[in-house]
Amino acid sequence: TLFIFSIDNCDLEDNKEEEKMMVRKVSMYYFSQTSVLCLNGSYSIPIPFSPPCPHPGPQPSDQYGTRASFGLIDQIDTSRWSAAVTSPPGYMVSLSICSPPDAPIGRWRLTLGQGGLVEFVLLYNPWCTGDVVYMDSEEKLTEYVLAQDGIIFRGSWKHLISTPWNFGQFEDGILEACLRILEMNPKCLHNPGKDASGRKNPIYVSRVLSAMVNCNDDKGVLLGRWTGDYDSGVSPLSWTGSVEILRNWDTNACQPVRFGQCWVFAAVACSVSRALGIPCRVVTNYNSAHDTNSNLVIERYVDDNGQLVQKSGDMIWNYHCWVENWMTRPDLKPGYDGWQAMDPTPQEKSEGVYCCGPIPLKAIKEGELTYKYDAPFVFAEVNADVHTFMKDKDGSTKKIISTVQVGLKISTKSVGSDRREDITHLYKYPEGSDEEREAFTKANHQNKLLQQQENAGLLIAIKVSAEMRKGCDFDVFAVVTNNTPNGKKCRLVFGSRAMSYNGILGENCGFKDLLNVELAPGEEKRVPLRMNYSKYAENLTEDNLIRLMALLLDYGTREAYLAVRNVVLENPEIKVRILGEPKENRKLVAEITLQNPLPVPLQNCCFTVEGSNLTGGQIITEKLNSTVEPGQDAKVKIYFTPTHSGQRKLVVDFDSNELCHVKGYRNVIIGK
């Protein structure tokens, strides 16, 4: 990759005019100095040339490798800072300069002799074989560095939802915000020279980003909130991209943007990583364990009605998002280069700071929990054992039989398409395999090693309807099977509660308690539970999640069996129709429609739209002046002018008092 620029208007006498460029490491930068121009540009004077001296940051230092001085050589040396004249003698001096592959990223100043000063930004160069973030696939580089939009997976492991996101890493002002993130991190504020030197290492930079995307310890970008009270900011579900978040933080004196949750933290970290030249992708882990005491076990307690009793800080999130950054790991033994998990959501402290990673995916898969950084926490997210206990009214507890698993359908967007790529195999071996047992042995995961498959005489499972749309009534079923040769008499408790994606339970949405369920040998019974919109509507969170719990108590053996399933209620589809021929710099119209699926009118309806290279780096908002009756369409027309050719993603959010944060998108191919 070659970045070429000319310096034509640099006033070498008093440096009133400075040119700032963005370049990647081990690219050759061509400087052409032709003259000193006065403000009116009326005459020119030949300029002498002196050897260049580049340095980043406010405290350049030979000690930290953040200052270099070098003369001219005949041919560029790509292993170090070097410069060569590339023009014939005359009034014009053309200079080619090359940086070494281990130069720190960030702002640099290039001093040309006594007066010339050029500012530029140096980035990682994943196209360069000598760079520590080198990636050898052009198709993957297009996806993981250059793509300004993508898909983040939410929902549940049995009902995955594709959520569009505008990363916008090349929009105006975003690189400046990303550099400010580096400069506002506490390590930089404490020792700028040492911090600038550390930026040659993407391990260090990723760890800084993990801490700075949240604001728990510093002047970070986002404040997290999971309580549902967003009056002093906006709901995390309001965001459709990273651009507005980063601009808000940068232009408001680094005050944290309110509010974020895991997919927002991950998406912003992805935008910053890509802007700095680190290949990055957002991943989603379904049934993600949050192990607070590092014992690789999630302990859950229920009462005799099957309702969760919060006795432990351990949680199972319906899903959890983090990012993976691509880099070499020279600090570890060979074989651990490649994708590294890094999590900016503030959950647990690492070395006294709310950050997590980077840790090689291979280290998680192999159970190498001593490897840096934070391997035990990430290992538990995808591998923790789940123990469920029933707490009786007298305070005693007993273990009940349950089949809850963590670390399911680990997902990311496929290269070159919006389809899902399952990357579970990069984190774990197939369950029950010899390799899995070996990894658990390394990790000292004794609970998994000792766990025996329960061959239960009674089985309980939860089945759901084919379609569960928000606004509709529907049935769910507890399916009980007696695999014993004897008749069984049981109690069945079947309940449902609203739920946030991080596992926090809300109010009751429907409940049934059957004291006398009789099962003949080999018999299966389906017990329905009706989910009425009139009941669940007022309790449902913005996540559209309901947790179903079925508890079966065998009167004869006193054993208890628990089945748990999270269901996602589907939002209506947003339809986007593009009117006109999509071409660069030609105004287009998007006709956007959503049909009201609820039995009540929608009030204060609003569409917001954004897209990199489509909407000028801005969010377009269109409000409806009237209510939308049940079954009727909310429809608007949005005008925008594309600025670049290629496939772009127009991201849409619909919001109203009754139906919140419905997401949609349309891929638009822009011609030249």
XYZ file of C-alpha atoms in Angstrom:
672
model
C 0.000 0.000 0.000
C 1.476 3.328 -1.040
C 0.423 6.695 0.325
C 1.728 9.595 -1.765
C 1.406 13.262 -0.883
C 2.944 16.586 -1.791
C 3.824 19.513 0.438
C 3.209 22.577 -1.690
C 2.116 25.262 0.778
C 4.364 24.857 3.810
C 5.696 28.212 5.000
C 9.178 27.288 6.109
C 9.845 30.680 7.638
C 7.293 30.744 10.440
C 5.346 27.450 10.127
C 1.986 29.189 9.878
C 0.798 26.523 7.528
C 1.227 22.840 8.354
C 0.145 19.866 6.302
C -1.013 16.751 8.134
C -1.241 13.347 6.437
C -2.264 9.807 7.290
C 0.252 7.143 6.308
C 0.873 3.491 7.115
C 4.111 1.984 8.365
C 6.687 0.734 5.837
C 5.044 2.686 3.061
C 7.137 5.164 1.145
C 6.032 8.755 1.595
C 6.935 11.176 -1.167
C 7.560 14.809 -0.238
C 7.819 17.390 -2.991
C 8.970 20.872 -1.950
C 8.910 23.324 -4.820
C 8.858 26.762 -3.205
C 8.024 28.974 -0.301
C 4.740 30.669 -1.103
C 3.824 34.016 0.398
C 0.176 34.484 1.306
C -0.485 35.949 -2.108
C 1.607 33.318 -3.878
C 3.266 35.912 -6.091
C 6.849 34.629 -6.180
C 8.988 31.620 -5.378
C 12.427 31.014 -3.911
C 14.531 27.840 -4.112
C 14.893 26.116 -0.740
C 17.901 24.329 0.713
C 17.391 20.824 2.107
C 18.584 19.308 5.389
C 18.228 15.737 6.750
C 14.787 14.926 8.247
C 14.080 14.180 11.903
C 10.717 12.505 12.716
C 9.296 12.080 16.228
C 5.857 11.376 17.768
C 4.225 12.710 20.889
C 5.058 15.633 23.140
C 8.265 14.137 24.566
C 10.343 12.555 21.772
C 13.136 10.402 23.137
C 15.982 8.345 21.742
C 15.604 6.120 24.825
C 12.043 5.136 23.920
C 12.665 4.957 20.177
C 10.363 7.890 19.500
C 12.959 10.102 17.856
C 15.125 9.425 14.846
C 17.535 11.519 12.825
C 18.910 10.310 9.525
C 20.516 11.532 6.378
C 19.970 10.724 2.744
C 20.945 7.396 1.213
C 20.913 6.148 -2.357
C 18.075 3.655 -1.870
C 15.314 3.315 0.702
C 15.939 0.835 3.556
C 12.567 -0.586 4.699
C 13.963 -1.884 7.996
C 14.559 1.581 9.477
C 13.782 5.257 9.051
C 15.389 6.202 5.767
C 15.165 8.860 3.081
C 16.284 9.199 -0.526
C 16.026 11.967 -3.118
C 13.911 10.822 -6.033
C 14.122 13.874 -8.341
C 16.915 15.216 -10.578
C 18.833 18.293 -9.456
C 16.972 21.563 -9.779
C 14.635 23.862 -7.965
C 12.355 20.998 -6.961
C 13.318 18.470 -4.298
C 11.320 15.227 -4.226
C 12.030 13.143 -1.182
C 10.964 9.557 -0.451
C 10.822 8.606 3.245
C 10.190 5.154 4.730
C 9.368 4.191 8.313
C 10.413 0.889 9.948
C 7.796 -1.787 10.642
C 8.153 -1.347 14.408
C 7.652 2.427 14.476
C 5.051 3.550 17.060
C 1.705 4.601 15.632
C 0.238 8.020 16.327
C 1.004 11.643 15.529
C 4.474 12.332 14.139
C 6.335 15.518 13.350
C 8.901 15.539 10.597
C 11.456 18.340 10.852
C 13.152 19.188 7.579
C 16.335 21.009 8.481
C 16.050 24.386 10.147
C 12.497 25.331 9.304
C 10.429 22.728 7.508
C 7.804 20.978 9.640
C 5.354 18.332 8.476
C 2.823 16.610 10.715
C 1.462 13.209 9.809
C -0.305 10.275 11.452
C 1.358 6.877 11.295
C -0.890 3.796 11.357
C -0.382 0.054 11.474
C -0.028 -1.472 8.026
C -1.648 -4.923 7.783
C -0.658 -5.053 4.096
C 3.042 -5.005 5.030
C 4.665 -8.398 5.664
C 6.945 -6.924 8.309
C 4.142 -5.389 10.373
C 2.953 -7.200 13.501
C -0.656 -6.951 12.273
C 0.080 -8.332 8.790
C -2.806 -10.277 7.246
C -2.180 -12.164 4.014
C -5.691 -12.095 2.505
C -6.899 -9.099 0.498
C -10.487 -10.255 0.944
C -10.091 -10.373 4.735
C -8.330 -7.004 4.794
C -11.269 -5.509 2.927
C -13.626 -6.930 5.549
C -11.648 -6.413 8.753
C -9.888 -3.088 8.038
C -11.624 -1.223 5.215
C -15.296 -2.139 5.703
C -17.111 0.766 7.353
C -20.269 -1.162 8.139
C -21.177 -4.632 9.298
C -23.489 -6.946 11.197
C -23.558 -7.658 14.941
C -25.448 -10.716 16.141
C -27.888 -10.414 19.047
C -31.024 -12.293 20.124
C -30.643 -15.810 21.554
C -28.759 -18.922 20.510
C -31.947 -20.449 19.120
C -33.051 -17.222 17.431
C -30.129 -15.126 16.211
C -30.872 -11.533 15.180
C -28.673 -9.649 12.698
C -28.204 -6.037 13.783
C -26.616 -3.609 11.271
C -23.909 -1.226 12.481
C -22.126 1.734 10.899
C -18.486 1.565 12.056
C -17.577 4.694 10.072
C -13.861 4.587 10.863
C -12.978 6.780 7.870
C -15.612 9.471 8.417
C -14.427 13.033 9.098
C -13.037 13.537 12.588
C -13.044 9.874 13.605
C -9.284 9.326 13.327
C -8.750 12.457 15.441
C -11.077 11.007 18.092
C -9.222 7.681 17.992
C -5.866 9.405 18.484
C -7.324 11.372 21.367
C -8.367 8.110 22.996
C -4.714 7.053 22.958
C -3.587 10.423 24.264
C -6.129 10.575 27.106
C -5.338 7.153 28.499
C -3.837 7.321 32.028
C -0.564 5.709 30.930
C -0.006 8.475 28.388
C -0.923 11.196 30.867
C 1.516 9.716 33.398
C 4.459 9.085 31.041
C 3.850 10.319 27.464
C 7.225 9.188 26.149
C 6.922 5.633 27.396
C 3.311 5.405 26.220
C 4.220 6.632 22.728
C 6.926 3.970 22.553
C 4.434 1.310 23.612
C 2.244 2.074 20.613
C 4.564 0.112 18.338
C 2.983 -2.951 19.961
C -0.680 -3.771 19.114
C -0.877 -5.862 22.300
C -0.297 -2.691 24.304
C -2.615 -0.604 22.119
C -5.415 -3.183 22.312
C -5.168 -3.241 26.073
C -5.343 0.565 26.188
C -8.419 0.524 23.931
C -10.086 -2.135 26.078
C -9.770 0.195 29.068
C -10.544 3.477 27.285
C -13.710 2.496 25.413
C -15.365 2.254 28.850
C -15.029 5.114 31.335
C -14.827 3.179 34.605
C -11.219 4.127 35.379
C -10.499 7.086 33.127
C -11.859 9.639 30.677
C -13.117 6.811 28.491
C -15.704 6.945 25.736
C -18.816 5.153 27.028
C -20.691 4.819 30.294
C -22.408 1.465 30.646
C -25.877 1.024 32.087
C -27.998 -2.116 32.373
C -30.801 -0.931 34.698
C -33.187 0.477 32.103
C -32.980 4.046 33.446
C -31.640 6.122 30.560
C -33.124 9.552 31.367
C -29.699 11.232 31.533
C -28.664 9.814 28.137
C -30.049 7.467 25.518
C -30.802 3.771 25.476
C -27.921 1.661 24.115
C -30.396 0.332 21.565
C -30.730 3.834 20.113
C -27.284 3.724 18.537
C -26.895 2.618 14.938
C -23.190 3.363 14.589
C -19.957 4.477 16.228
C -19.563 7.851 14.491
C -21.924 9.882 16.658
C -20.560 8.253 19.831
C -16.917 9.052 19.034
C -17.711 12.582 17.865
C -19.793 13.300 20.967
C -16.960 12.146 23.217
C -14.299 14.078 21.298
C -16.240 17.356 21.103
C -17.501 17.340 24.698
C -14.180 17.470 26.551
C -13.928 13.658 26.768
C -17.046 13.362 28.889
C -18.439 9.806 28.682
C -21.269 9.205 26.238
C -24.384 7.812 27.914
C -25.100 4.880 27.531
C -23.566 1.665 26.210
C -23.965 -2.072 26.585
C -21.751 -4.876 25.346
C -22.447 -4.700 21.612
C -21.988 -0.907 21.668
C -18.677 -1.166 23.558
C -17.508 -3.849 21.114
C -18.614 -1.926 18.016
C -16.825 1.259 19.104
C -13.662 -0.738 19.884
C -13.903 -2.268 16.408
C -14.187 1.171 14.793
C -11.127 2.449 16.672
C -9.045 -0.661 15.958
C -9.793 -0.512 12.239
C -9.102 3.228 12.138
C -5.639 2.571 13.615
C -4.953 -0.206 11.101
C -5.551 -3.280 13.285
C -7.750 -5.932 11.610
C -10.763 -6.357 13.882
C -14.151 -8.059 14.061
C -17.055 -8.127 16.520
C -17.998 -11.553 17.901
C -21.010 -12.739 19.877
C -20.968 -15.550 22.436
C -24.413 -16.957 23.259
C -25.135 -18.126 26.805
C -22.043 -16.269 27.953
C -20.921 -16.976 31.515
C -19.824 -14.193 33.870
C -17.716 -15.982 36.473
C -17.084 -13.576 39.356
C -14.964 -15.855 41.578
C -12.786 -17.592 38.948
C -13.834 -21.130 39.905
C -15.138 -21.907 36.379
C -18.562 -22.703 37.851
C -21.768 -20.696 37.534
C -23.991 -21.389 40.525
C -27.709 -20.664 40.217
C -30.444 -21.050 42.815
C -34.190 -21.420 42.281
C -37.079 -21.643 44.718
C -39.736 -24.367 44.694
C -41.655 -22.389 42.068
C -38.712 -22.502 39.692
C -38.036 -18.781 40.128
C -34.415 -17.686 40.154
C -33.112 -16.591 43.553
C -30.099 -14.280 43.232
C -27.679 -15.756 45.752
C -24.505 -15.644 43.644
C -22.914 -12.851 41.614
C -22.365 -15.320 38.778
C -24.540 -14.710 35.728
C -25.267 -16.203 32.344
C -25.794 -13.475 29.761
C -28.174 -14.327 26.951
C -25.351 -13.166 24.695
C -22.198 -11.130 25.124
C -20.176 -9.289 22.484
C -16.466 -8.557 22.389
C -13.923 -8.027 19.604
C -11.029 -9.963 18.159
C -7.893 -8.132 16.961
C -5.401 -9.733 14.589
C -1.699 -9.610 15.539
C 1.406 -11.619 16.277
C 2.236 -12.591 19.865
C 6.042 -12.553 20.182
C 5.599 -12.508 23.974
C 4.223 -16.079 23.846
C 5.592 -19.299 22.452
C 5.110 -19.902 18.695
C 1.654 -20.825 17.480
C -0.404 -18.170 19.268
C -0.460 -15.477 16.581
C -3.703 -14.503 14.863
C -7.029 -13.569 16.419
C -6.893 -12.264 19.986
C -10.032 -11.747 22.123
C -10.319 -8.260 23.640
C -13.327 -7.076 25.649
C -14.003 -3.371 26.391
C -17.210 -3.994 28.384
C -16.415 -3.299 32.066
C -17.043 -6.559 33.933
C -14.052 -7.501 36.094
C -10.763 -5.712 36.769
C -7.510 -6.816 35.168
C -4.317 -5.539 36.800
C -6.475 -3.032 38.677
C -8.259 -1.675 35.592
C -11.560 -2.538 33.901
C -10.187 -4.120 30.752
C -9.856 -7.605 29.292
C -7.352 -9.143 26.875
C -5.924 -9.489 24.397
C -5.735 -13.275 24.761
C -5.115 -15.685 21.836
C -8.134 -17.742 20.868
C -5.827 -20.742 20.729
C -4.923 -20.247 24.406
C -8.619 -20.421 25.306
C -9.120 -23.507 23.171
C -6.075 -25.275 24.627
C -6.820 -24.326 28.254
C -3.614 -22.315 28.631
C -4.912 -20.121 31.457
C -1.512 -18.706 32.457
C -1.134 -16.871 29.143
C -1.655 -13.129 28.962
C -4.120 -11.523 29.252
C -7.166 -12.594 31.290
C -7.375 -16.147 29.973
C -9.345 -17.543 32.975
C -12.183 -15.028 32.557
C -12.581 -15.582 28.809
C -12.199 -19.361 29.225
C -15.072 -19.321 31.737
C -17.270 -17.267 29.373
C -17.271 -20.123 26.865
C -16.600 -23.183 29.059
C -17.925 -22.681 32.597
C -19.951 -25.445 34.191
C -23.485 -24.593 35.370
C -24.744 -25.931 38.700
C -28.372 -25.332 39.650
C -29.682 -25.733 43.193
C -33.191 -25.595 44.599
C -33.564 -23.674 47.840
C -36.342 -24.942 50.106
C -38.332 -22.761 52.460
C -36.333 -24.096 55.427
C -33.137 -22.711 53.813
C -31.700 -26.059 52.748
C -30.484 -26.564 49.181
C -30.176 -29.529 46.859
C -28.777 -29.882 43.388
C -31.295 -30.305 40.616
C -30.856 -31.802 37.163
C -30.479 -29.202 34.419
C -28.942 -29.134 30.944
C -27.899 -25.472 30.610
C -24.720 -24.959 28.581
C -22.562 -21.894 27.976
C -20.482 -20.830 25.005
C -22.928 -21.600 22.192
C -22.897 -20.516 18.541
C -20.010 -18.067 18.836
C -20.668 -15.863 15.812
C -19.247 -13.144 13.605
C -20.069 -11.664 10.210
C -18.743 -13.636 7.256
C -16.100 -12.163 4.993
C -17.737 -10.449 2.036
C -21.357 -11.149 2.991
C -23.914 -10.500 5.732
C -24.189 -14.190 6.585
C -23.144 -15.529 9.975
C -19.870 -17.384 10.408
C -19.791 -19.834 13.310
C -16.382 -19.628 15.002
C -17.129 -21.776 18.064
C -14.441 -24.210 16.906
C -11.807 -21.494 17.354
C -12.636 -21.292 21.076
C -13.467 -24.904 22.010
C -13.030 -28.466 20.903
C -16.130 -30.600 20.209
C -17.851 -31.544 23.450
C -16.770 -34.916 24.752
C -13.686 -35.146 22.527
C -10.254 -36.206 23.790
C -8.915 -32.770 22.895
C -11.588 -31.125 25.029
C -10.674 -33.298 28.005
C -7.005 -32.442 27.550
C -7.817 -28.704 27.462
C -9.919 -29.008 30.619
C -7.087 -30.893 32.315
C -4.690 -28.049 31.532
C -7.222 -25.546 32.837
C -7.816 -27.607 35.976
C -11.507 -27.617 35.111
C -12.295 -30.520 37.401
C -16.038 -29.949 37.394
C -16.221 -30.634 33.683
C -13.900 -33.622 33.931
C -15.905 -35.221 36.727
C -19.319 -34.372 35.323
C -21.205 -37.472 34.256
C -24.087 -37.471 31.847
C -27.264 -37.861 33.799
C -29.373 -40.721 32.454
C -32.554 -39.358 33.942
C -35.727 -41.367 34.031
C -37.724 -38.191 33.623
C -37.035 -35.623 30.928
C -38.358 -32.100 30.635
C -37.942 -29.710 27.733
C -39.505 -26.486 26.493
C -40.882 -26.169 22.974
C -42.082 -22.962 21.360
C -44.325 -21.870 18.492
C -42.867 -21.357 15.032
C -43.545 -17.620 15.104
C -43.453 -15.422 18.184
C -44.016 -11.850 17.085
C -44.249 -8.856 19.349
C -47.896 -7.846 19.609
C -49.287 -11.382 19.167
C -50.598 -14.023 21.579
C -48.865 -17.400 21.317
C -48.362 -20.720 23.143
C -45.231 -22.283 24.611
C -45.061 -25.875 25.838
C -43.444 -27.856 28.638
C -42.833 -31.367 27.294
C -42.499 -34.032 30.003
C -41.402 -37.601 29.177
C -41.361 -40.635 31.480
C -38.582 -43.019 30.363
C -38.968 -45.323 33.380
C -40.905 -48.629 33.548
C -43.029 -47.209 36.368
C -45.820 -44.671 36.515
C -44.865 -41.251 37.838
C -46.744 -38.617 39.790
C -45.188 -35.167 39.638
C -45.650 -31.477 40.215
C -45.003 -29.183 37.233
C -44.309 -25.491 37.668
C -44.211 -23.604 34.355
C -43.450 -19.889 34.460
C -42.232 -16.994 32.353
C -40.597 -13.677 33.171
C -39.407 -10.691 31.204
C -35.632 -10.591 30.920
C -32.739 -8.315 29.986
C -30.048 -9.726 27.712
C -27.530 -9.839 30.583
C -29.681 -12.328 32.528
C -31.491 -9.946 34.906
C -35.092 -11.088 35.339
C -38.131 -8.814 35.407
C -41.818 -9.299 36.097
C -44.039 -12.344 35.554
C -45.499 -12.794 32.051
C -47.462 -15.999 32.682
C -47.481 -18.811 35.248
C -48.952 -22.296 35.734
C -48.644 -24.694 38.708
C -49.931 -28.244 38.186
C -49.814 -30.269 41.397
C -50.829 -33.637 39.964
C -49.217 -34.548 36.665
C -49.487 -38.319 36.148
C -47.294 -40.064 33.582
C -47.608 -43.683 32.512
C -44.401 -45.572 31.581
C -43.089 -44.185 28.286
C -45.701 -41.421 28.187
C -45.051 -37.880 26.941
C -47.232 -34.912 27.853
C -47.271 -31.399 26.376
C -48.453 -28.721 28.780
C -49.211 -25.347 27.113
C -48.721 -21.899 28.618
C -50.503 -19.035 26.876
C -48.476 -15.860 26.402
C -50.908 -12.949 26.062
C -49.761 -9.587 24.726
C -51.972 -7.855 27.274
C -49.919 -9.553 30.002
C -46.340 -9.423 28.682
C -46.475 -6.015 26.934
C -46.157 -3.937 30.085
C -43.310 -6.076 31.462
C -41.182 -6.609 28.347
C -37.786 -4.860 28.260
C -36.252 -3.273 25.152
C -34.477 -6.588 24.544
C -37.794 -8.332 23.701
C -36.735 -11.336 25.798
C -38.827 -13.716 27.886
C -37.298 -16.468 30.011
C -39.313 -19.686 30.241
C -38.659 -22.007 33.200
C -40.216 -25.432 33.744
C -39.538 -27.232 37.058
C -40.587 -30.861 37.451
C -40.691 -32.414 40.949
C -40.903 -36.217 41.235
C -42.983 -36.993 44.332
C -41.598 -40.536 44.505
C -37.844 -39.886 44.347
C -37.872 -36.217 45.476
C -35.647 -35.387 42.503
C -36.076 -32.102 40.671
C -35.567 -31.367 36.968
C -35.263 -27.898 35.432
C -35.560 -26.708 31.835
C -34.808 -23.113 30.871
C -35.264 -21.412 27.521
C -35.014 -17.780 26.466
C -37.282 -16.642 23.647
C -36.970 -13.494 21.545
C -40.093 -11.788 20.269
C -39.630 -10.706 16.671
C -39.965 -7.085 15.667
C -41.609 -6.206 12.360
C -39.487 -5.900 9.224
C -38.343 -2.494 8.019
C -38.593 -2.294 4.232
C -36.224 0.027 2.379
C -36.729 0.860 -1.301
C -34.170 2.954 -3.192
C -35.655 5.297 -5.797
C -33.337 6.380 -8.593
C -30.070 5.072 -10.017
C -27.419 4.900 -7.261
C -24.366 6.839 -8.430
C -21.644 8.937 -6.825
C -22.728 12.492 -6.005
C -26.270 11.923 -7.271
C -29.146 12.544 -4.855
C -31.129 9.423 -3.981
C -34.392 8.767 -2.190
C -34.957 5.924 0.279
C -38.598 5.018 0.882
C -38.769 3.377 4.311
C -41.818 1.487 5.570
C -42.775 -0.350 8.752
C -46.177 -1.942 9.441
C -47.572 -1.590 12.971
C -47.883 -5.155 14.362
C -49.358 -4.115 17.708
C -53.060 -3.983 18.614
C -52.544 -0.365 19.734
C -51.631 2.828 17.805
C -47.993 3.914 17.580
C -47.300 7.444 18.796
C -44.291 9.741 18.297
C -42.884 7.648 15.477
C -39.383 8.480 14.269
C -36.979 7.012 11.699
C -33.223 7.627 11.871
C -30.864 6.715 9.040
C -27.086 6.718 8.605
C -24.516 5.115 6.339
C -20.821 5.613 5.674
C -20.263 7.481 2.388
C -24.045 7.780 2.016
C -25.329 10.363 4.502
C -22.319 12.675 4.706
C -21.206 11.324 8.065
C -24.451 12.546 9.622
C -27.570 10.927 11.086
C -30.761 11.844 9.237
C -33.928 11.973 11.359
C -37.496 12.006 10.059
C -40.486 12.238 12.428
C -44.100 11.368 11.651
C -46.706 13.962 12.567
C -49.547 11.471 13.069
C -50.154 8.223 14.937
C -49.978 4.900 13.108
C -53.005 2.680 13.669
C -52.786 -1.133 14.093
C -52.001 -2.785 10.781
C -51.171 0.528 9.099
C -47.813 1.589 7.666
C -45.367 4.125 9.042
C -43.708 5.528 5.901
C -41.110 8.234 5.210
C -38.843 9.339 2.382
C -35.216 10.145 3.165
C -32.928 12.053 0.773
C -29.184 11.464 0.679
C -26.219 11.829 -1.690
C -23.587 9.053 -1.914
C -19.981 10.230 -2.092
C -18.132 6.984 -2.913
C -18.792 4.019 -5.176
C -19.092 0.408 -4.031
C -21.457 -1.488 -1.772
C -22.663 0.570 1.181
C -25.070 -0.162 4.010
C -27.960 2.203 4.806
C -28.758 1.548 8.486
C -32.265 2.353 9.789
C -33.737 2.626 13.293
C -37.457 3.041 14.054
C -38.635 4.264 17.425
C -41.995 5.102 19.005
C -43.588 5.145 22.437
C -45.004 1.642 22.011
C -42.517 -0.060 19.668
C -38.866 0.751 20.354
C -35.619 0.494 18.417
C -36.561 -1.698 15.475
C -33.479 -2.133 13.257
C -33.245 -2.572 9.526
C -30.853 -1.960 6.639
C -30.439 -2.049 2.909
C -27.238 -2.763 1.002
C -26.853 -0.215 -1.797
C -24.380 -0.620 -4.660
C -23.214 2.835 -5.726
C -21.947 3.227 -9.273
C -19.305 5.688 -10.429
